[in-house]
JSON list of C-alpha atoms in Angstrom, two decimals:
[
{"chain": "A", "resi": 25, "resn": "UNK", "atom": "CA", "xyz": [-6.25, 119.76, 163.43]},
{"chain": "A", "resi": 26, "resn": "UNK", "atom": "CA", "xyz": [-4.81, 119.15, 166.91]},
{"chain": "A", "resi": 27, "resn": "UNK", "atom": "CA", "xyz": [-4.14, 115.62, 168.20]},
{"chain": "A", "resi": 28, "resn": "UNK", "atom": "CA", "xyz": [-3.15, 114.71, 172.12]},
{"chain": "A", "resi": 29, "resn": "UNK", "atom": "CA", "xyz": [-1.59, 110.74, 172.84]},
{"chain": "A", "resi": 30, "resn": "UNK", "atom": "CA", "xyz": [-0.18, 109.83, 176.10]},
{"chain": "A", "resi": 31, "resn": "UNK", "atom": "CA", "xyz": [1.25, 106.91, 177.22]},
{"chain": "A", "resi": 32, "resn": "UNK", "atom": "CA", "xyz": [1.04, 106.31, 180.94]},
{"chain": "A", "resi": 33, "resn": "UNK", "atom": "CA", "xyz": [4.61, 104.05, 181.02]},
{"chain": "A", "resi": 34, "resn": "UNK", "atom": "CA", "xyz": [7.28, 103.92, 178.81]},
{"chain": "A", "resi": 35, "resn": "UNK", "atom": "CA", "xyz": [9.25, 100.75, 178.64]},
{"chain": "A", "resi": 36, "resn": "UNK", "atom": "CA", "xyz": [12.29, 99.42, 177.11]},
{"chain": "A", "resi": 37, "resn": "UNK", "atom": "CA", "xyz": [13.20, 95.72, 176.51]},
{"chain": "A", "resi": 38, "resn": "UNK", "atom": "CA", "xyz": [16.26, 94.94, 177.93]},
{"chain": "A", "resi": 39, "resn": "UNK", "atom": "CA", "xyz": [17.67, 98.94, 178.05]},
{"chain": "A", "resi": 40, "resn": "UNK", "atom": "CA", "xyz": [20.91, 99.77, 179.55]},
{"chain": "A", "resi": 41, "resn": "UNK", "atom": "CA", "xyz": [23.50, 103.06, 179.66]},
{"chain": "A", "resi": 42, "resn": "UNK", "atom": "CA", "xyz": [27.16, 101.45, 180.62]},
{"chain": "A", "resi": 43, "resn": "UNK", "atom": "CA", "xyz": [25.55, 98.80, 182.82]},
{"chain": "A", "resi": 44, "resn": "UNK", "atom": "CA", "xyz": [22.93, 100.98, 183.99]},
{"chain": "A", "resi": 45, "resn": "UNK", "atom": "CA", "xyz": [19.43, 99.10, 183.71]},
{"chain": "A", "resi": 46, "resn": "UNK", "atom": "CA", "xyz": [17.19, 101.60, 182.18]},
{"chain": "A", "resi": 47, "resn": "UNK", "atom": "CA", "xyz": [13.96, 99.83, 181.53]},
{"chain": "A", "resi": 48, "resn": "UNK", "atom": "CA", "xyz": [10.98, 101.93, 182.59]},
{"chain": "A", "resi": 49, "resn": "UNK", "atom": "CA", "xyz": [11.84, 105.76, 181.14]},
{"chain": "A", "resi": 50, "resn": "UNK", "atom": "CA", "xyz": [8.72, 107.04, 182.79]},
{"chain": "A", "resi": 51, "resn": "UNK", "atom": "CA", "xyz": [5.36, 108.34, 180.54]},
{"chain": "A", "resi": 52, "resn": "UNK", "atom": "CA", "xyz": [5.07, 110.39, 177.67]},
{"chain": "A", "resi": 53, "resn": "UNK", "atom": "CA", "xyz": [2.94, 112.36, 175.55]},
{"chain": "A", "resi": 54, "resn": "UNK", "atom": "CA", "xyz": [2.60, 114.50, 172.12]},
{"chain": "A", "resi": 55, "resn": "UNK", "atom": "CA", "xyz": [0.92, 117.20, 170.90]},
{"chain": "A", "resi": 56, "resn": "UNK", "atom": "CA", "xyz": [0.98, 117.58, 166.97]},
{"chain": "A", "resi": 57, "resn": "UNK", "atom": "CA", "xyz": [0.08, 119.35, 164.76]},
{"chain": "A", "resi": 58, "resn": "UNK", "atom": "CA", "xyz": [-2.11, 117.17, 162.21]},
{"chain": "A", "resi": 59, "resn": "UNK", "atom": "CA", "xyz": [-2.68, 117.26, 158.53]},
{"chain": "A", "resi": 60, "resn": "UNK", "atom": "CA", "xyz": [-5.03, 115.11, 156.36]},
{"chain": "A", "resi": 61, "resn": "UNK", "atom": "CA", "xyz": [-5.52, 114.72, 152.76]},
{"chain": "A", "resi": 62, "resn": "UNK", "atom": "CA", "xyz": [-8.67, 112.62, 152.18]},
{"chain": "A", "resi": 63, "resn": "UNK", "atom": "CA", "xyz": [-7.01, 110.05, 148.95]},
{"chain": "A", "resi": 64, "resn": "UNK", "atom": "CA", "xyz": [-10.36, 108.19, 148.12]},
{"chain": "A", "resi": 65, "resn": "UNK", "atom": "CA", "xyz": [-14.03, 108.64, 148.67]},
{"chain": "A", "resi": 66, "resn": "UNK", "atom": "CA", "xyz": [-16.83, 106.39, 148.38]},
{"chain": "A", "resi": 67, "resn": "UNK", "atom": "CA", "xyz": [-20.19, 105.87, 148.87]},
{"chain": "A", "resi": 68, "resn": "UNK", "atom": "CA", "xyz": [-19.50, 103.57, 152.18]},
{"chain": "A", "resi": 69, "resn": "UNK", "atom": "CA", "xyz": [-15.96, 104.97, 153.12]},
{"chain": "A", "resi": 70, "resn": "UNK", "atom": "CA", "xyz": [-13.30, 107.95, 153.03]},
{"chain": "A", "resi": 71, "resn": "UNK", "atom": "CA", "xyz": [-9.73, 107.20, 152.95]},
{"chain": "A", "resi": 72, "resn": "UNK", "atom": "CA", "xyz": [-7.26, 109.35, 154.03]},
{"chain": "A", "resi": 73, "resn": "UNK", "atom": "CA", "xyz": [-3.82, 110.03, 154.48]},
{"chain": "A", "resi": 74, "resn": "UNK", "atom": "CA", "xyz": [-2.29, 111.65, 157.66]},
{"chain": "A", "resi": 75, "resn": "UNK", "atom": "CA", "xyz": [0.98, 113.96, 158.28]},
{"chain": "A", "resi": 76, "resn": "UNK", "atom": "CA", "xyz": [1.54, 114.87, 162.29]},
{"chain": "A", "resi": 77, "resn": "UNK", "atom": "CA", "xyz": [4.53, 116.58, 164.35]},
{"chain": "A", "resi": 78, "resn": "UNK", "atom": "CA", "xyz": [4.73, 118.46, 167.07]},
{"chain": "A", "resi": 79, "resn": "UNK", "atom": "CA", "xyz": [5.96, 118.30, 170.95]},
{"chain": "A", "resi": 80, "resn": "UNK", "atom": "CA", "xyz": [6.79, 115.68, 172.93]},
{"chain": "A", "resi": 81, "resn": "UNK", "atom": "CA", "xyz": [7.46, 115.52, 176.69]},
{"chain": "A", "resi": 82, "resn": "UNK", "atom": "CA", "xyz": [8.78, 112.80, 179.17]},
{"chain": "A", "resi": 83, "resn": "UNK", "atom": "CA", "xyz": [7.91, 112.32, 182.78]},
{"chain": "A", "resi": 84, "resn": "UNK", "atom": "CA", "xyz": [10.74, 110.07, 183.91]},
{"chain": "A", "resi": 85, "resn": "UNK", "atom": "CA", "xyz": [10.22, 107.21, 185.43]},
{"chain": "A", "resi": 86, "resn": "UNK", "atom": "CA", "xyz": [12.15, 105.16, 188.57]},
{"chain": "A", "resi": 87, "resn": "UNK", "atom": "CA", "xyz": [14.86, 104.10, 186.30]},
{"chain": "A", "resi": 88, "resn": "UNK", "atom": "CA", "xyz": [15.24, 107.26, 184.64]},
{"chain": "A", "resi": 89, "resn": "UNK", "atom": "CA", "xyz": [15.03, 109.01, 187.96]},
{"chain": "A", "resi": 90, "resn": "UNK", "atom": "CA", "xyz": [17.83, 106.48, 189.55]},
{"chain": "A", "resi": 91, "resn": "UNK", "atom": "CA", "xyz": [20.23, 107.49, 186.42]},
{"chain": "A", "resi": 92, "resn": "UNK", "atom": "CA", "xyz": [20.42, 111.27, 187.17]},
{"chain": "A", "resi": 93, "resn": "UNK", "atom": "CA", "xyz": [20.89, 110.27, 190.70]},
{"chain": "A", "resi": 94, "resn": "UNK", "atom": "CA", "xyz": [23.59, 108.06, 190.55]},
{"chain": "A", "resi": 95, "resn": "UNK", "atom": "CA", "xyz": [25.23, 110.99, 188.09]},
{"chain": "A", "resi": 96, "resn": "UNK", "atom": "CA", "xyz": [24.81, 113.29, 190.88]},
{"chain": "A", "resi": 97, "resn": "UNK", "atom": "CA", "xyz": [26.27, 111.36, 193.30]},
{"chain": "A", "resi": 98, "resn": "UNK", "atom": "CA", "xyz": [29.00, 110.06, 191.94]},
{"chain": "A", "resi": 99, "resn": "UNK", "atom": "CA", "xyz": [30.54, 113.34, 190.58]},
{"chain": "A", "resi": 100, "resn": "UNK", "atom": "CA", "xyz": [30.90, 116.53, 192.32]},
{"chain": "A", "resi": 101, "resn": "UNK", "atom": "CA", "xyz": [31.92, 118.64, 189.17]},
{"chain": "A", "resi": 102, "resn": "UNK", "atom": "CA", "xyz": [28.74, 117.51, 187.04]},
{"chain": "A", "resi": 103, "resn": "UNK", "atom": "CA", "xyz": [25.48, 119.23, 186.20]},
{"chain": "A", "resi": 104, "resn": "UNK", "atom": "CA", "xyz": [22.83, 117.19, 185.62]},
{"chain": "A", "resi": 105, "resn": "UNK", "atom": "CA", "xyz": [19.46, 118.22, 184.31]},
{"chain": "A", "resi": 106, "resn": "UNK", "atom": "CA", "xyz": [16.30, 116.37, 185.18]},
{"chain": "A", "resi": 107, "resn": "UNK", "atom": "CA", "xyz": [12.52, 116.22, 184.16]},
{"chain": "A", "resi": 108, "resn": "UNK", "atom": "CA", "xyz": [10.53, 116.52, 182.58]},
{"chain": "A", "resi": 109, "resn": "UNK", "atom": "CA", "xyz": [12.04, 116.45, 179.09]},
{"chain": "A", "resi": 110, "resn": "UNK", "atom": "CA", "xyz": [11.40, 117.59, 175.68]},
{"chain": "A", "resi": 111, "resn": "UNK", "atom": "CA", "xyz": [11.54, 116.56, 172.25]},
{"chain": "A", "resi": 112, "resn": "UNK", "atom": "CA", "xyz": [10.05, 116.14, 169.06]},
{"chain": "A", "resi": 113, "resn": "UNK", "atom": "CA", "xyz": [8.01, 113.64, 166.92]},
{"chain": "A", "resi": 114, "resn": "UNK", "atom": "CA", "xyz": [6.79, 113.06, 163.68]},
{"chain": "A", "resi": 115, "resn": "UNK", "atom": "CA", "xyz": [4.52, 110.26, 161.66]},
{"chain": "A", "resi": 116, "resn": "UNK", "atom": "CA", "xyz": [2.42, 108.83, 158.95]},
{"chain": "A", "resi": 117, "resn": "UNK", "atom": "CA", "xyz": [-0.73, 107.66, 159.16]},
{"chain": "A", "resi": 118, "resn": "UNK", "atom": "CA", "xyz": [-3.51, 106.02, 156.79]},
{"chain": "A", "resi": 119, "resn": "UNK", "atom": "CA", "xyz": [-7.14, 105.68, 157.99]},
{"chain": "A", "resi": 120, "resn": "UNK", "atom": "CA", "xyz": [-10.58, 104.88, 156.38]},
{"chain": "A", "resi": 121, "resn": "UNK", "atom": "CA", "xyz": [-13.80, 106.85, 157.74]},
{"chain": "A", "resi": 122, "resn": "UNK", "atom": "CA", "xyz": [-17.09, 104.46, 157.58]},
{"chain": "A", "resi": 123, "resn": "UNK", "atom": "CA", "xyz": [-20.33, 105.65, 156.94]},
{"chain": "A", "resi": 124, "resn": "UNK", "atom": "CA", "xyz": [-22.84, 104.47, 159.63]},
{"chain": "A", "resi": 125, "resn": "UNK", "atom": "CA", "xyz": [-25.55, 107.26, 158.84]},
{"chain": "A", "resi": 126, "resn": "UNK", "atom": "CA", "xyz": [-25.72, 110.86, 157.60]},
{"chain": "A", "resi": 127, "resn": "UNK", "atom": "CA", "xyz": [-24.08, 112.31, 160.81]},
{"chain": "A", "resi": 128, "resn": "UNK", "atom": "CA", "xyz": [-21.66, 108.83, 162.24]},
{"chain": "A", "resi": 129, "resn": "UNK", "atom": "CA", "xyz": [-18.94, 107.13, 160.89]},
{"chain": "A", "resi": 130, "resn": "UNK", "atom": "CA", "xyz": [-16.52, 104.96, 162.20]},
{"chain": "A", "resi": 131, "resn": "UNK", "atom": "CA", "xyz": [-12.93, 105.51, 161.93]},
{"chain": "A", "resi": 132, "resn": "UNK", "atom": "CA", "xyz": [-9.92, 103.20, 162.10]},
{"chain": "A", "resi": 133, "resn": "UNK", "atom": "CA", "xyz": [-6.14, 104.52, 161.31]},
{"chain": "A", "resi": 134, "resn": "UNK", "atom": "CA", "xyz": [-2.72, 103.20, 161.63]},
{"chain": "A", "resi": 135, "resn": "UNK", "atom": "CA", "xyz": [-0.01, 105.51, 162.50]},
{"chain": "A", "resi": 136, "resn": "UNK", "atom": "CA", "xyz": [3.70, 105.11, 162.32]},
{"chain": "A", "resi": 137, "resn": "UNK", "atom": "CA", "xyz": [5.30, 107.72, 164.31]},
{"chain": "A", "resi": 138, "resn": "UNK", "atom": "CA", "xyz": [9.12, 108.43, 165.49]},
{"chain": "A", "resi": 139, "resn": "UNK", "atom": "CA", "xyz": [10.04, 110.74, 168.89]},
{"chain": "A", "resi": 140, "resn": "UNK", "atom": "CA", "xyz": [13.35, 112.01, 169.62]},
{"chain": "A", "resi": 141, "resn": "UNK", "atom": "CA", "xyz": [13.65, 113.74, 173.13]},
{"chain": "A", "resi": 142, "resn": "UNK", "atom": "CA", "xyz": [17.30, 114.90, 175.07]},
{"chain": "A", "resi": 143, "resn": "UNK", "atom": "CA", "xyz": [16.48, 112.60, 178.03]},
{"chain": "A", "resi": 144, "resn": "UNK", "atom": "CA", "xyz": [19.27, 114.24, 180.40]},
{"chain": "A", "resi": 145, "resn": "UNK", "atom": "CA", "xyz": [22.33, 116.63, 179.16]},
{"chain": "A", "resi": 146, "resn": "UNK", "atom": "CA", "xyz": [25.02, 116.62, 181.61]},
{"chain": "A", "resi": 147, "resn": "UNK", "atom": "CA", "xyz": [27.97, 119.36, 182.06]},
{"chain": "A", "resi": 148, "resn": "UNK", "atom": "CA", "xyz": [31.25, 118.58, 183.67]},
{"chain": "A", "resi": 149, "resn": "UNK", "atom": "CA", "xyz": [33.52, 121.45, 184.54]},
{"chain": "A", "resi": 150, "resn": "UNK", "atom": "CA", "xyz": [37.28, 120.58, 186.17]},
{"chain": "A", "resi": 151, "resn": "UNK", "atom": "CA", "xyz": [39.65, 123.16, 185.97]},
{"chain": "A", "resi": 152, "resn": "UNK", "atom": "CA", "xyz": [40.04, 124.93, 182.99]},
{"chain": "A", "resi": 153, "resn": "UNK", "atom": "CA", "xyz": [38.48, 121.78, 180.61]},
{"chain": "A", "resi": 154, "resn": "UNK", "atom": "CA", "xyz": [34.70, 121.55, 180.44]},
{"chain": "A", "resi": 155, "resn": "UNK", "atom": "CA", "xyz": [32.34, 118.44, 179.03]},
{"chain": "A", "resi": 156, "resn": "UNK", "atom": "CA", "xyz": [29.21, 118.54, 177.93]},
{"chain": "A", "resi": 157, "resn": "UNK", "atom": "CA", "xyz": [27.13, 115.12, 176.65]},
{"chain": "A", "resi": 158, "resn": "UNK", "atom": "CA", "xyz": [23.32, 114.24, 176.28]},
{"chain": "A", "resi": 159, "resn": "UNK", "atom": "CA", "xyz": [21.81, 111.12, 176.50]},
{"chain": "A", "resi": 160, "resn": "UNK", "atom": "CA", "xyz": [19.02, 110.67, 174.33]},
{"chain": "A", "resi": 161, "resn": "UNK", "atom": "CA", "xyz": [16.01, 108.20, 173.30]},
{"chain": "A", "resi": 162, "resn": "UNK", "atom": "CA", "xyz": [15.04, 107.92, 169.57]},
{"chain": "A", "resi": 163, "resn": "UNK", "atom": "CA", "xyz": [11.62, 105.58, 169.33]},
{"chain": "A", "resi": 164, "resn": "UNK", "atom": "CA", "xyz": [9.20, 104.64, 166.87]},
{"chain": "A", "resi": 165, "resn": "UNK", "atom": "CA", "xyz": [5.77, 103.13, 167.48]},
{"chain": "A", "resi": 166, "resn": "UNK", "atom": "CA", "xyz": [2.98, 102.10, 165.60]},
{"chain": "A", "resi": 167, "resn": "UNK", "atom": "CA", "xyz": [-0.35, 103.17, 166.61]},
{"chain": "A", "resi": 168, "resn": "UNK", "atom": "CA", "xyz": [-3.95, 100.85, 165.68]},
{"chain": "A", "resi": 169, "resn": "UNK", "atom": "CA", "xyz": [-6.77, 103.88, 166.30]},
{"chain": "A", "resi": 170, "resn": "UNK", "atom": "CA", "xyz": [-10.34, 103.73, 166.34]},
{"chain": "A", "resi": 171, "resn": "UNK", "atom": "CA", "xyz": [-12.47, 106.16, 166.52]},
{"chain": "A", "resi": 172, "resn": "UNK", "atom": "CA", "xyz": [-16.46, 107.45, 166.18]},
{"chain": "A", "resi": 173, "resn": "UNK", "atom": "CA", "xyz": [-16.66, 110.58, 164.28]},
{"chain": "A", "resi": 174, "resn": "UNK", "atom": "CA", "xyz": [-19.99, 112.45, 164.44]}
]
């Protein structure tokens, strides 16, 4: 199947790039790709286990958006890409499906997932040298779902 999570802000405890406070990133979302293998059945439940990757994309933020200005601002020779950005992720999940009736269950999964995505790559040119660097953000959450499936 298909499977769509956004998160409307992004937020890092205590972030920073070289002094840089870099708290609120902005908000992200997925799109994946999902797998399911169903591990157990029973008479009052299904268990199953769950394999997802796919896209995801970043919206920056104030404190993202500050970072790529201050770049720009402070050197003439740089190139410095901005949002929104794109990555990847990729999780795990178990849930259980309960039977309510012939035609409604409830679900209820826990998914561990981990996103990668190139927040801003930045190219220097002087002369005849040349730079080129990325800064990235590598995260893992873990998601509590619940669900009605009819």
């Amino acid at each position: 199947g298909v499977g769509v999570f956004y998160t409307p802000s992004t937020k890092y405890d205590d972030g920073e790039i070289q002094g840089f406070k870099l708290e609120k990133l902005g908000s992200d979302g997925t799109l994946n790709g999902i797998v399911e293998f169903r591990v157990a059945q029973g008479k009052a439940a299904d268990v199953f286990l769950r394999i997802e990757g796919g896209a995801a994309v970043l919206i920056p933020g104030d404190d993202l958006e500050d970072l790529e200005e201050d770049f720009e601002d402070n050197c003439d020779s740089c190139d410095v890409s901005s949002g929104p950005y794109l990555g990847w992720n990729a999780g795990l999940g178990l849930g259980a499906a309960f039977n309510v009736s012939k035609d409604l269950r409830l679900r209820a999964d826990i998914i561990y997932r981990h996103t990668d995505i190139t927040l801003t790559s930045i190219d220097i040119e002087s002369g005849s040298a040349s730079l080129e660097t990325e800064i990235t953000s590598a995260s893992s959450r873990t998601w509590l779902t619940l669900g009605v499936e009819f």
